[in-house]
Amino acid sequence: MKKVHVFNAGPCLLPQAAIDNAIEALRDFKGTGVSVLSISHRTKEWDATMDECRALWKELLHIPDTHEVIFLGGGASLQFLYVAMNFLERKAAYLDTGVWAHKALKEAQGIGNAYAIASSADRNYSYIPKGFEIPGDLDYLHITTNNTIYGTEIHEDMDCPVPLVADMSSDIMSRPVDVGKYALIYGGAQKNVGPAGVIFAIIRKDALGKVSRYIPTMLDYRVHIDKLSMFNTPPVFSIFVMNETLKWLKGIGGVEAIHRIDNEKAGLLYDEIDRNPLFTGTAAKEDRSIMNVCFVMAPGYESLQDEFFAYAKECGMVGIKGHRSVGGFRASIYNACTAEDVKALVSCMQEFAKLKA
Ligand SMILES: *Cc1c(COP(=O)(O)O)cnc(C)c1O
C-alpha cells in the first residue's frame, strides 16, 4: 500500500488494529463462521459486542450512573433534530460558533423558540465568544465544543445554570470530560471514534421527559435507552469498528493518555505555523483546536498556495485542503494520527520554506 499521511477531517483515520480486526470480522465474526455483515443483531455474540462498547464508553469517559450512552444511525445532523424534539419546550439558546452550530440552531427553530446567544460569525468563526450571560429560564444551552471547519475549540467543561447540550462530534475522546456537567453529549463517530454510520449520545436520564409534544418513536431518546440502542437494527458494522477503536484507545492508556499525545501533536504543528514565515494560523490562539489545525499562506505568500498543495501531495500528505468556507489548509490530527504523521507534515512545510527562501 502507498505510504501516505492522512489528515482527513472525516471520516477520520482509524487505528490499524481496528482495521485489521474489522477485516477479520468481515470474514468471520468471533468464530461464528458468519461475517459481521451478516450476523444477526439478536445473538449473544452481538450482544457481547454491544455491551463491551457501552462499557468502554462508560469506562473511558467516566460516565456517571445518572447518564446512559446510546448508539444510533442518522448522523450528527439528525441529532440536531433529536435535541430539539427531546428538550425544547419554551426556549433554548445556541452558541453560534460555526456552520455545524448554525445548522443545529436551524433545526431547533423549526421545532420551537431557539436563538443564538452569542456568535463569532463577525470574524468568520475564528474564535469562541466569551462572557455572554446565560438566562436561567432556558430549557438548555447548546454548544459545539470543537468547530471542525474553523479549528476552534472550547477546551473546558463550562459551568452552566441550565441543562448543557454539546455536539462533541470532532473532539470526543480527545480529552477527559466532566460528563456530569452535561444533560447531553452527542456526535458522529466518524471524526474521532469510528467509521461513518453511527452516532453516540450520552444522556442524563432525568433530563428527559420534560416536553409536552409527541416525540416520534425513532426520535425519542427514552425508547433507545430502554432498548439499549436496539429498538431497531443498529449499524452493526460501524459499532463493531467503533468498539475496536475504543479497545485500542484503552490499550494505549485511555483518554488521559491520548490527551497528552494530542496536545503534543497539535503543539508541533502550531509551533511550525507560528515559526514558519510562509504560513499563518487562522484561529485565535487561546481557542485553537487540538484536533483540526487550520492555517493559510502568510500575507505576501498567498500566491504560493497551489504550489504548496502540489508539494505536500508529493510528500504524501492527504486531506490537508481547508474547508471551502475558510480556504487554505486544515490538518485534522485526530487520535489515530501519529506524531510521525505530524512530524512529516512539519518537515514538508520546512522543506517548502527552504525552497522558497
Ligand atoms: C461533521 C460534523 C457534524 C455532522 O456530522 P454528520 O454525521 O455528517 O451529520 C456535526 N457537528 C460537527 C461538530 C461535525 O464536525
PDB file of C-alpha atoms and ligand atoms in Angstrom, residues 9 74-78 80 100-101 144 146-149 167-170 186-191 199 334, ligand 1:
ATOM      1  CA  ALA A   9     -11.452  15.856   8.517  1.00  0.00           C
ATOM      2  CA  GLY A  74     -28.661   9.128  11.077  1.00  0.00           C
ATOM      3  CA  GLY A  75     -25.512  11.165  11.621  1.00  0.00           C
ATOM      4  CA  ALA A  76     -24.872  14.078  13.949  1.00  0.00           C
ATOM      5  CA  SER A  77     -27.059  16.175  11.661  1.00  0.00           C
ATOM      6  CA  LEU A  78     -30.121  14.178  12.678  1.00  0.00           C
ATOM      7  CA  PHE A  80     -29.755  18.401  15.763  1.00  0.00           C
ATOM      8  CA  TRP A 100     -22.483  22.975  12.450  1.00  0.00           C
ATOM      9  CA  ALA A 101     -23.645  25.082  15.380  1.00  0.00           C
ATOM     10  CA  THR A 144     -20.334  22.828  19.715  1.00  0.00           C
ATOM     11  CA  ASN A 146     -14.923  21.663  18.558  1.00  0.00           C
ATOM     12  CA  ASN A 147     -15.538  23.562  15.365  1.00  0.00           C
ATOM     13  CA  THR A 148     -14.179  21.154  12.810  1.00  0.00           C
ATOM     14  CA  ILE A 149     -14.204  23.620   9.920  1.00  0.00           C
ATOM     15  CA  ASP A 167     -22.095  18.476  19.972  1.00  0.00           C
ATOM     16  CA  MET A 168     -18.712  16.784  20.549  1.00  0.00           C
ATOM     17  CA  SER A 169     -18.504  15.154  17.136  1.00  0.00           C
ATOM     18  CA  SER A 170     -14.932  16.133  16.491  1.00  0.00           C
ATOM     19  CA  TYR A 186     -23.648  13.690  21.158  1.00  0.00           C
ATOM     20  CA  GLY A 187     -21.747  13.369  17.920  1.00  0.00           C
ATOM     21  CA  GLY A 188     -20.976  11.380  14.830  1.00  0.00           C
ATOM     22  CA  ALA A 189     -18.397   8.642  15.365  1.00  0.00           C
ATOM     23  CA  GLN A 190     -16.562   9.351  12.130  1.00  0.00           C
ATOM     24  CA  LYS A 191     -14.486  12.271  13.421  1.00  0.00           C
ATOM     25  CA  ILE A 199     -23.632   8.383  16.398  1.00  0.00           C
ATOM     26  CA  TYR A 334      -7.448  13.024  15.365  1.00  0.00           C
TER      27      TYR A 334
HETATM   28  C1  LIG B   1     -19.129  16.571  10.898  1.00  0.00           C
HETATM   29  C2  LIG B   1     -19.841  17.274  11.969  1.00  0.00           C
HETATM   30  C3  LIG B   1     -21.246  17.223  12.064  1.00  0.00           C
HETATM   31  C4  LIG B   1     -22.112  16.495  11.051  1.00  0.00           C
HETATM   32  O1  LIG B   1     -21.958  15.145  11.161  1.00  0.00           O
HETATM   33  P1  LIG B   1     -22.801  14.146  10.219  1.00  0.00           P
HETATM   34  O2  LIG B   1     -22.611  12.847  10.927  1.00  0.00           O
HETATM   35  O3  LIG B   1     -22.181  14.201   8.878  1.00  0.00           O
HETATM   36  O4  LIG B   1     -24.213  14.606  10.211  1.00  0.00           O
HETATM   37  C5  LIG B   1     -21.845  17.865  13.113  1.00  0.00           C
HETATM   38  N1  LIG B   1     -21.121  18.540  14.027  1.00  0.00           N
HETATM   39  C6  LIG B   1     -19.783  18.612  13.974  1.00  0.00           C
HETATM   40  C7  LIG B   1     -19.032  19.369  15.016  1.00  0.00           C
HETATM   41  C8  LIG B   1     -19.092  17.981  12.940  1.00  0.00           C
HETATM   42  O5  LIG B   1     -17.769  18.052  12.868  1.00  0.00           O
END
